[in-house]
């Protein structure tokens, strides 16, 4: 088992485990695997026709995601788009189907806070609307990592620059998916604010070049 996986398991199984040794494990493991972090967005909802609880979902790279997104928005009068953000670091799932949300817009709006110039590394909420027990998932900077407090029992550390870069790439992909497919959101949704953040980040990228 890789060092980083040991660190994550320690965090899951022993929530009272103090940070110093765990951070040391992560610092050592970062040398072994710097690029093994993946973020993806899925359009999805509960399959009401299944005999057992099941999430039907498609990544936004799949054409079937467009049809599902249109149906969900139509049923919710453009207010909400259901789905989940997948976050996998060194083969450990941090976010996945369990973090399905009624509003992907709110989830991405909260995740994109770390990309804004005003963000100072302090604790920010990651919003998984209507999903107990993940009603108070948070992220904050701890040394050279982001600490993600998933719930009262699970916390994870991921490298700051690696995570921030992947968040930015997937945030752009999600907003461009919504724009390019001309998804119809209501005025009451948080889509307009998401677009403003997207445009600001694009402008910052242009100014750098």
XYZ file of N, CA and C in Angstrom:
627
model
N 0.840 -1.206 0.000
C 0.000 0.000 0.000
C 0.869 1.248 0.000
N 0.546 2.212 -0.854
C 1.325 3.437 -0.922
C 1.149 4.257 0.345
N 2.152 5.100 0.595
C 2.107 5.923 1.792
C 0.880 6.810 1.825
N 0.525 7.392 0.691
C -0.616 8.299 0.684
C -1.905 7.557 1.007
N -2.028 6.312 0.560
C -3.217 5.537 0.865
C -3.272 5.229 2.353
N -2.110 4.967 2.955
C -2.076 4.756 4.394
C -2.553 5.999 5.124
N -2.105 7.144 4.645
C -2.502 8.388 5.280
C -3.990 8.614 5.215
N -4.590 8.317 4.058
C -6.027 8.504 3.897
C -6.797 7.531 4.771
N -6.317 6.294 4.851
C -7.002 5.317 5.675
C -6.908 5.676 7.156
N -5.769 6.212 7.561
C -5.633 6.674 8.939
C -6.680 7.733 9.235
N -6.853 8.653 8.301
C -7.829 9.718 8.474
C -9.241 9.171 8.579
N -9.552 8.139 7.782
C -10.891 7.573 7.803
C -11.154 6.784 9.085
N -10.197 5.948 9.449
C -10.440 5.002 10.523
C -10.166 5.584 11.910
N -9.292 6.581 11.968
C -8.917 7.151 13.255
C -9.026 8.666 13.195
N -10.249 9.197 13.284
C -10.448 10.639 13.121
C -9.732 11.479 14.161
N -9.346 10.859 15.291
C -8.630 11.621 16.320
C -7.123 11.647 16.075
N -6.678 10.951 15.025
C -5.257 10.931 14.681
C -4.782 12.338 14.381
N -3.759 12.780 15.058
C -3.325 14.169 14.943
C -2.548 14.410 13.666
N -2.524 15.696 13.276
C -2.100 16.059 11.936
C -0.641 15.891 11.598
N 0.300 15.990 12.547
C 1.701 16.070 12.169
C 2.157 14.853 11.384
N 1.944 13.645 11.944
C 2.419 12.443 11.263
C 1.703 12.228 9.942
N 0.425 12.568 9.922
C -0.340 12.397 8.694
C 0.182 13.323 7.605
N 0.501 14.557 7.953
C 1.042 15.487 6.969
C 2.398 15.014 6.482
N 3.180 14.416 7.381
C 4.481 13.896 6.994
C 4.324 12.793 5.964
N 3.353 11.912 6.205
C 3.075 10.837 5.243
C 2.747 11.414 3.878
N 1.915 12.455 3.863
C 1.515 13.025 2.590
C 2.675 13.717 1.891
N 3.524 14.402 2.654
C 4.664 15.080 2.034
C 5.599 14.069 1.386
N 5.805 12.941 2.050
C 6.661 11.914 1.479
C 5.999 11.303 0.248
N 4.701 11.088 0.310
C 4.015 10.411 -0.784
C 3.910 11.277 -2.020
N 3.887 12.597 -1.849
C 3.761 13.485 -2.996
C 4.913 13.301 -3.971
N 6.075 12.925 -3.450
C 7.228 12.692 -4.316
C 6.979 11.472 -5.189
N 6.246 10.481 -4.643
C 6.011 9.239 -5.364
C 4.984 9.405 -6.489
N 3.965 10.242 -6.263
C 2.895 10.343 -7.251
C 2.314 11.742 -7.247
N 2.798 12.586 -8.162
C 2.366 13.972 -8.180
C 1.159 14.203 -9.079
N 0.864 13.278 -9.964
C -0.157 13.546 -10.966
C -1.378 12.651 -10.851
N -1.471 11.906 -9.769
C -2.546 10.930 -9.652
C -3.761 11.533 -8.956
N -4.285 12.603 -9.512
C -5.489 13.242 -8.994
C -6.405 13.543 -10.166
N -7.662 13.146 -10.045
C -8.603 13.327 -11.145
C -9.932 13.854 -10.612
N -10.447 14.872 -11.289
C -11.750 15.439 -10.965
C -12.630 15.338 -12.208
N -13.859 14.914 -12.031
C -14.800 14.806 -13.138
C -16.193 15.172 -12.646
N -17.036 15.628 -13.570
C -18.408 16.019 -13.236
C -19.386 15.071 -13.914
N -20.370 14.627 -13.137
C -21.384 13.709 -13.637
C -22.773 14.320 -13.474
N -23.564 14.226 -14.525
C -24.981 14.541 -14.419
C -25.673 13.262 -13.968
N -26.468 13.334 -12.925
C -27.068 12.101 -12.435
C -28.162 12.325 -11.414
N -28.910 11.271 -11.164
C -29.973 11.287 -10.158
C -30.332 9.855 -9.807
N -31.159 9.702 -8.793
C -31.574 8.370 -8.391
C -32.443 7.740 -9.477
N -32.179 6.480 -9.755
C -32.984 5.727 -10.708
C -34.220 5.209 -9.973
N -35.352 5.869 -10.187
C -36.563 5.520 -9.433
C -37.165 4.192 -9.886
N -36.718 3.672 -11.011
C -37.242 2.400 -11.513
C -36.436 1.204 -11.009
N -35.302 1.467 -10.388
C -34.466 0.368 -9.883
C -35.071 -0.213 -8.605
N -34.901 -1.509 -8.403
C -35.447 -2.169 -7.221
C -34.664 -1.820 -5.966
N -33.398 -1.491 -6.135
C -32.573 -1.038 -5.010
C -32.058 0.363 -5.342
N -31.584 1.063 -4.301
C -31.092 2.418 -4.519
C -29.948 2.414 -5.529
N -30.099 3.219 -6.568
C -29.094 3.256 -7.628
C -29.066 4.649 -8.246
N -27.858 5.139 -8.492
C -27.688 6.428 -9.159
C -27.443 6.182 -10.640
N -28.261 6.793 -11.478
C -28.022 6.765 -12.920
C -27.261 8.043 -13.272
N -26.095 7.915 -13.872
C -25.278 9.104 -14.127
C -24.439 8.933 -15.376
N -24.053 10.094 -15.931
C -23.164 10.125 -17.092
C -22.170 11.270 -16.907
N -20.890 11.049 -17.231
C -19.935 12.160 -17.184
C -20.289 13.181 -18.249
N -19.922 14.428 -18.022
C -20.307 15.480 -18.971
C -19.614 15.321 -20.325
N -18.659 14.424 -20.428
C -18.023 14.118 -21.711
C -18.863 13.150 -22.535
N -19.887 12.568 -21.930
C -20.757 11.606 -22.603
C -21.969 12.348 -23.179
N -22.281 12.158 -24.473
C -23.438 12.845 -25.065
C -24.748 12.590 -24.328
N -24.869 11.442 -23.650
C -26.095 11.139 -22.917
C -26.297 12.075 -21.726
N -25.211 12.706 -21.281
C -25.319 13.651 -20.169
C -26.142 14.872 -20.557
N -26.082 15.247 -21.818
C -26.827 16.422 -22.294
C -28.321 16.176 -22.179
N -28.767 15.040 -22.672
C -30.195 14.704 -22.617
C -30.677 14.627 -21.179
N -29.887 13.995 -20.314
C -30.280 13.886 -18.918
C -30.340 15.265 -18.255
N -29.353 16.115 -18.543
C -29.334 17.461 -17.957
C -30.566 18.252 -18.387
N -30.924 18.158 -19.650
C -32.102 18.872 -20.153
C -33.373 18.408 -19.460
N -33.492 17.104 -19.263
C -34.682 16.552 -18.596
C -34.748 17.011 -17.143
N -33.612 16.961 -16.445
C -33.594 17.353 -15.034
C -33.962 18.826 -14.895
N -33.398 19.669 -15.745
C -33.689 21.096 -15.684
C -35.156 21.373 -16.004
N -35.703 20.659 -16.976
C -37.110 20.845 -17.326
C -38.013 20.474 -16.150
N -37.687 19.371 -15.482
C -38.491 18.921 -14.349
C -38.382 19.867 -13.162
N -37.250 20.566 -13.064
C -37.027 21.471 -11.936
C -37.173 22.944 -12.316
N -37.806 23.199 -13.453
C -38.065 24.558 -13.934
C -36.783 25.400 -14.012
N -35.676 24.728 -14.326
C -34.414 25.425 -14.528
C -33.680 25.818 -13.264
N -34.219 25.443 -12.104
C -33.612 25.868 -10.837
C -32.434 24.987 -10.424
N -32.552 23.688 -10.654
C -31.561 22.749 -10.133
C -31.104 21.760 -11.193
N -29.808 21.447 -11.128
C -29.219 20.412 -11.978
C -28.526 19.408 -11.065
N -29.070 18.207 -11.005
C -28.542 17.180 -10.097
C -27.299 16.509 -10.668
N -26.494 15.968 -9.775
C -25.305 15.227 -10.191
C -24.284 15.184 -9.080
N -23.052 14.880 -9.448
C -21.990 14.845 -8.442
C -20.645 15.123 -9.090
N -19.726 15.588 -8.253
C -18.346 15.797 -8.661
C -17.522 14.648 -8.105
N -16.762 14.009 -8.964
C -15.889 12.912 -8.542
C -14.477 13.444 -8.310
N -13.928 13.119 -7.160
C -12.545 13.480 -6.833
C -11.820 12.233 -6.356
N -10.813 11.818 -7.120
C -10.032 10.624 -6.783
C -8.571 11.014 -6.688
N -7.967 10.706 -5.551
C -6.553 11.026 -5.345
C -5.806 9.760 -4.974
N -4.839 9.394 -5.814
C -4.063 8.166 -5.610
C -4.963 6.960 -5.343
N -5.968 6.803 -6.217
C -6.885 5.669 -6.206
C -7.840 5.650 -5.019
N -7.871 6.706 -4.238
C -8.808 6.814 -3.123
C -9.915 7.791 -3.511
N -11.154 7.344 -3.422
C -12.294 8.198 -3.769
C -12.594 9.133 -2.594
N -12.468 10.429 -2.834
C -12.792 11.431 -1.814
C -14.225 11.920 -2.009
N -14.568 12.297 -3.253
C -15.947 12.597 -3.628
C -16.396 11.576 -4.657
N -17.680 11.247 -4.624
C -18.233 10.338 -5.619
C -19.744 10.347 -5.550
N -20.359 9.225 -5.883
C -21.814 9.143 -5.894
C -22.427 9.482 -4.541
N -21.734 9.147 -3.467
C -22.276 9.427 -2.137
C -22.485 10.920 -1.912
N -21.756 11.739 -2.656
C -21.875 13.187 -2.512
C -22.778 13.784 -3.603
N -23.750 13.016 -4.072
C -24.664 13.536 -5.081
C -25.402 14.747 -4.513
N -25.627 15.725 -5.359
C -26.224 16.976 -4.910
C -27.397 17.361 -5.801
N -28.334 18.085 -5.216
C -29.457 18.604 -5.989
C -29.025 19.757 -6.888
N -27.859 20.339 -6.587
C -27.422 21.505 -7.365
C -25.930 21.447 -7.652
N -25.582 20.979 -8.837
C -24.183 21.007 -9.263
C -23.673 22.441 -9.357
N -24.560 23.378 -9.653
C -24.152 24.782 -9.720
C -23.610 25.241 -8.376
N -24.314 24.888 -7.300
C -23.862 25.302 -5.967
C -22.561 24.605 -5.575
N -22.441 23.324 -5.946
C -21.200 22.599 -5.630
C -20.016 23.244 -6.336
N -20.174 23.524 -7.635
C -19.060 24.129 -8.374
C -18.821 25.585 -7.962
N -19.878 26.273 -7.579
C -19.705 27.641 -7.087
C -18.852 27.655 -5.828
N -19.098 26.701 -4.931
C -18.322 26.650 -3.691
C -16.902 26.162 -3.929
N -16.727 25.176 -4.819
C -15.385 24.681 -5.124
C -14.527 25.749 -5.791
N -15.152 26.562 -6.626
C -14.383 27.576 -7.361
C -13.930 28.738 -6.484
N -14.408 28.784 -5.239
C -13.973 29.859 -4.338
C -12.463 29.876 -4.149
N -11.834 28.685 -4.172
C -10.388 28.634 -3.941
C -9.601 29.213 -5.111
N -10.271 29.413 -6.248
C -9.603 29.957 -7.437
C -9.607 31.479 -7.458
N -10.448 32.076 -6.636
C -10.596 33.522 -6.660
C -9.471 34.197 -5.893
N -9.104 35.383 -6.347
C -7.979 36.108 -5.744
C -8.240 36.471 -4.289
N -9.492 36.599 -3.910
C -9.817 36.981 -2.537
C -9.602 35.843 -1.545
N -9.492 34.604 -2.054
C -9.380 33.461 -1.144
C -8.043 33.503 -0.397
N -8.109 33.416 0.935
C -6.915 33.562 1.772
C -6.486 32.264 2.444
N -7.076 31.146 2.041
C -6.691 29.855 2.612
C -7.519 29.433 3.800
N -8.430 30.288 4.258
C -9.244 29.947 5.417
C -10.334 28.948 5.044
N -11.028 28.471 6.051
C -12.018 27.407 5.847
C -13.199 27.899 5.010
N -13.533 27.118 3.977
C -14.672 27.408 3.107
C -15.542 26.157 3.025
N -16.831 26.371 2.883
C -17.754 25.253 2.762
C -17.805 24.747 1.321
N -17.906 23.424 1.158
C -18.193 22.803 -0.133
C -19.637 22.330 -0.071
N -20.455 22.826 -0.957
C -21.904 22.649 -0.855
C -22.386 21.418 -1.624
N -22.943 20.462 -0.881
C -23.639 19.319 -1.483
C -25.106 19.447 -1.062
N -25.875 20.182 -1.839
C -27.233 20.545 -1.446
C -28.104 19.320 -1.185
N -28.799 19.355 -0.029
C -29.762 18.313 0.361
C -29.130 16.941 0.490
N -27.871 16.897 0.915
C -27.217 15.597 1.082
C -26.653 15.487 2.499
N -27.437 14.924 3.381
C -26.961 14.615 4.720
C -26.218 13.286 4.651
N -25.072 13.089 5.300
C -24.446 13.937 6.321
C -23.416 14.940 5.780
N -23.397 15.183 4.473
C -22.365 16.052 3.898
C -22.869 17.489 3.798
N -23.511 17.944 4.875
C -24.073 19.290 4.877
C -23.046 20.333 5.308
N -21.909 19.872 5.853
C -20.893 20.839 6.257
C -19.508 20.309 5.896
N -19.309 20.009 4.628
C -17.991 19.647 4.125
C -17.195 20.929 3.917
N -15.943 20.927 4.351
C -15.142 22.155 4.268
C -13.780 21.889 3.647
N -13.146 22.986 3.211
C -11.788 22.930 2.676
C -11.010 24.108 3.220
N -9.738 23.886 3.548
C -8.864 24.964 4.004
C -7.417 24.578 3.753
N -6.559 25.573 3.713
C -5.134 25.311 3.525
C -4.488 24.898 4.846
N -3.673 23.845 4.769
C -2.873 23.393 5.908
C -1.473 23.119 5.379
N -0.531 23.996 5.713
C 0.820 23.892 5.160
C 0.770 23.892 3.631
N 1.298 22.852 2.983
C 1.343 22.793 1.521
C 0.189 21.987 0.932
N -0.857 21.775 1.734
C -1.990 20.957 1.290
C -3.307 21.661 1.553
N -4.332 21.186 0.860
C -5.707 21.509 1.233
C -6.201 20.374 2.119
N -6.809 20.742 3.226
C -7.468 19.753 4.069
C -8.955 19.774 3.741
N -9.472 18.640 3.301
C -10.904 18.502 3.014
C -11.530 17.713 4.161
N -12.394 18.369 4.910
C -13.117 17.720 6.002
C -14.456 17.276 5.427
N -14.539 16.001 5.069
C -15.714 15.501 4.369
C -16.926 15.448 5.287
N -16.725 14.894 6.470
C -17.754 14.861 7.509
C -17.036 14.797 8.844
N -17.751 14.471 9.911
C -17.117 14.501 11.234
C -16.106 13.377 11.429
N -16.059 12.406 10.518
C -15.163 11.262 10.667
C -14.055 11.181 9.620
N -14.172 11.897 8.523
C -13.235 11.728 7.414
C -12.625 13.054 6.993
N -11.298 13.065 6.911
C -10.622 14.230 6.361
C -9.471 13.755 5.479
N -9.139 14.566 4.495
C -8.142 14.200 3.499
C -7.238 15.395 3.235
N -6.007 15.112 2.851
C -5.068 16.144 2.441
C -4.690 15.917 0.979
N -4.749 16.991 0.198
C -4.338 16.927 -1.210
C -3.413 18.103 -1.492
N -2.415 17.937 -2.367
C -1.460 19.017 -2.663
C -2.159 20.237 -3.252
N -1.798 21.419 -2.773
C -2.493 22.646 -3.151
C -2.469 22.900 -4.643
N -1.293 22.989 -5.245
C -1.212 23.375 -6.655
C -1.849 22.332 -7.563
N -1.618 21.069 -7.261
C -2.205 20.002 -8.070
C -3.724 20.066 -8.019
N -4.273 20.209 -6.830
C -5.725 20.254 -6.669
C -6.313 21.501 -7.321
N -5.681 22.638 -7.095
C -6.190 23.891 -7.657
C -6.208 23.843 -9.185
N -5.163 23.306 -9.786
C -5.105 23.205 -11.247
C -6.203 22.304 -11.793
N -6.448 21.185 -11.108
C -7.483 20.261 -11.572
C -8.877 20.843 -11.364
N -9.078 21.565 -10.268
C -10.362 22.230 -10.035
C -10.632 23.243 -11.140
N -9.618 24.026 -11.486
C -9.794 25.036 -12.534
C -10.142 24.387 -13.867
N -9.436 23.324 -14.246
C -9.692 22.663 -15.524
C -11.108 22.101 -15.591
N -11.531 21.445 -14.520
C -12.857 20.822 -14.546
C -13.960 21.864 -14.396
N -13.691 22.932 -13.660
C -14.661 24.024 -13.554
C -14.917 24.625 -14.929
N -13.848 24.875 -15.680
C -13.988 25.394 -17.042
C -14.802 24.421 -17.909
N -14.497 23.131 -17.808
C -15.199 22.131 -18.605
C -16.694 22.124 -18.274
N -17.017 22.238 -16.988
C -18.426 22.199 -16.592
C -19.179 23.419 -17.104
N -18.606 24.602 -16.922
C -19.278 25.816 -17.389
C -19.410 25.795 -18.907
N -18.374 25.348 -19.603
C -18.435 25.286 -21.065
C -19.436 24.237 -21.537
N -19.590 23.168 -20.786
C -20.626 22.169 -21.077
C -22.004 22.835 -21.015
N -22.247 23.591 -19.964
C -23.544 24.268 -19.810
C -23.767 25.296 -20.916
N -22.709 26.050 -21.255
C -22.825 27.082 -22.291
C -22.995 26.472 -23.677
N -22.132 25.560 -24.022
C -22.126 24.993 -25.378
C -23.397 24.205 -25.687
N -23.932 23.552 -24.648
C -25.155 22.768 -24.857
C -26.400 23.609 -24.634
N -26.192 24.911 -24.347
C -27.301 25.855 -24.191
C -28.346 25.362 -23.187
N -27.853 24.891 -22.037
C -28.768 24.446 -20.993
C -29.543 25.643 -20.448
N -30.820 25.431 -20.203
C -31.709 26.516 -19.809
C -31.879 26.560 -18.289
N -31.194 27.526 -17.655
C -31.320 27.727 -16.218
C -32.245 28.910 -15.939
N -32.909 28.872 -14.804
C -33.802 29.965 -14.429
C -33.001 31.150 -13.889
N -33.659 32.280 -13.794
C -33.029 33.476 -13.224
C -32.703 33.270 -11.753
N -33.477 32.409 -11.087
C -33.274 32.169 -9.654
C -32.097 31.238 -9.371
N -31.593 30.548 -10.374
C -30.466 29.637 -10.160
C -29.180 30.435 -9.977
N -28.133 29.734 -9.593
C -26.830 30.386 -9.389
C -25.969 30.376 -10.648
N -26.599 30.115 -11.805
C -25.838 30.008 -13.060
C -25.161 31.320 -13.433
N -25.854 32.423 -13.258
C -25.274 33.712 -13.638
C -24.001 33.994 -12.826
N -24.038 33.715 -11.534
C -22.845 33.917 -10.703
C -21.701 33.023 -11.128
N -22.040 31.799 -11.553
C -21.014 30.864 -12.025
C -20.358 31.390 -13.296
N -21.163 31.945 -14.184
C -20.631 32.522 -15.415
C -19.704 33.702 -15.127
N -20.075 34.519 -14.165
C -19.244 35.676 -13.809
C -17.885 35.223 -13.295
N -17.874 34.185 -12.454
C -16.607 33.642 -11.950
C -15.772 33.090 -13.099
N -16.420 32.368 -14.003
C -15.751 31.792 -15.172
C -15.106 32.890 -16.015
N -15.859 33.922 -16.306
C -15.348 35.011 -17.146
C -14.200 35.756 -16.459
N -14.295 35.917 -15.158
C -13.217 36.570 -14.415
C -11.937 35.747 -14.471
N -12.068 34.436 -14.326
C -10.901 33.552 -14.366
C -10.279 33.517 -15.767
N -11.143 33.526 -16.782
C -10.651 33.559 -18.168
C -9.872 34.852 -18.404
N -10.402 35.960 -17.909
C -9.732 37.253 -18.065
C -8.380 37.250 -17.362
N -8.334 36.658 -16.176
C -7.062 36.572 -15.438
C -6.033 35.746 -16.205
N -6.495 34.680 -16.867
C -5.606 33.854 -17.669
C -5.024 34.654 -18.835
N -5.862 35.463 -19.469
C -5.413 36.287 -20.596
C -4.390 37.321 -20.146
N -4.619 37.903 -18.978
C -3.697 38.925 -18.469
C -2.334 38.337 -18.138
N -2.296 37.081 -17.760
C -1.036 36.418 -17.440
C -0.201 36.188 -18.703
N -0.897 35.986 -19.845
C -0.199 35.721 -21.108
C -0.071 37.009 -21.902
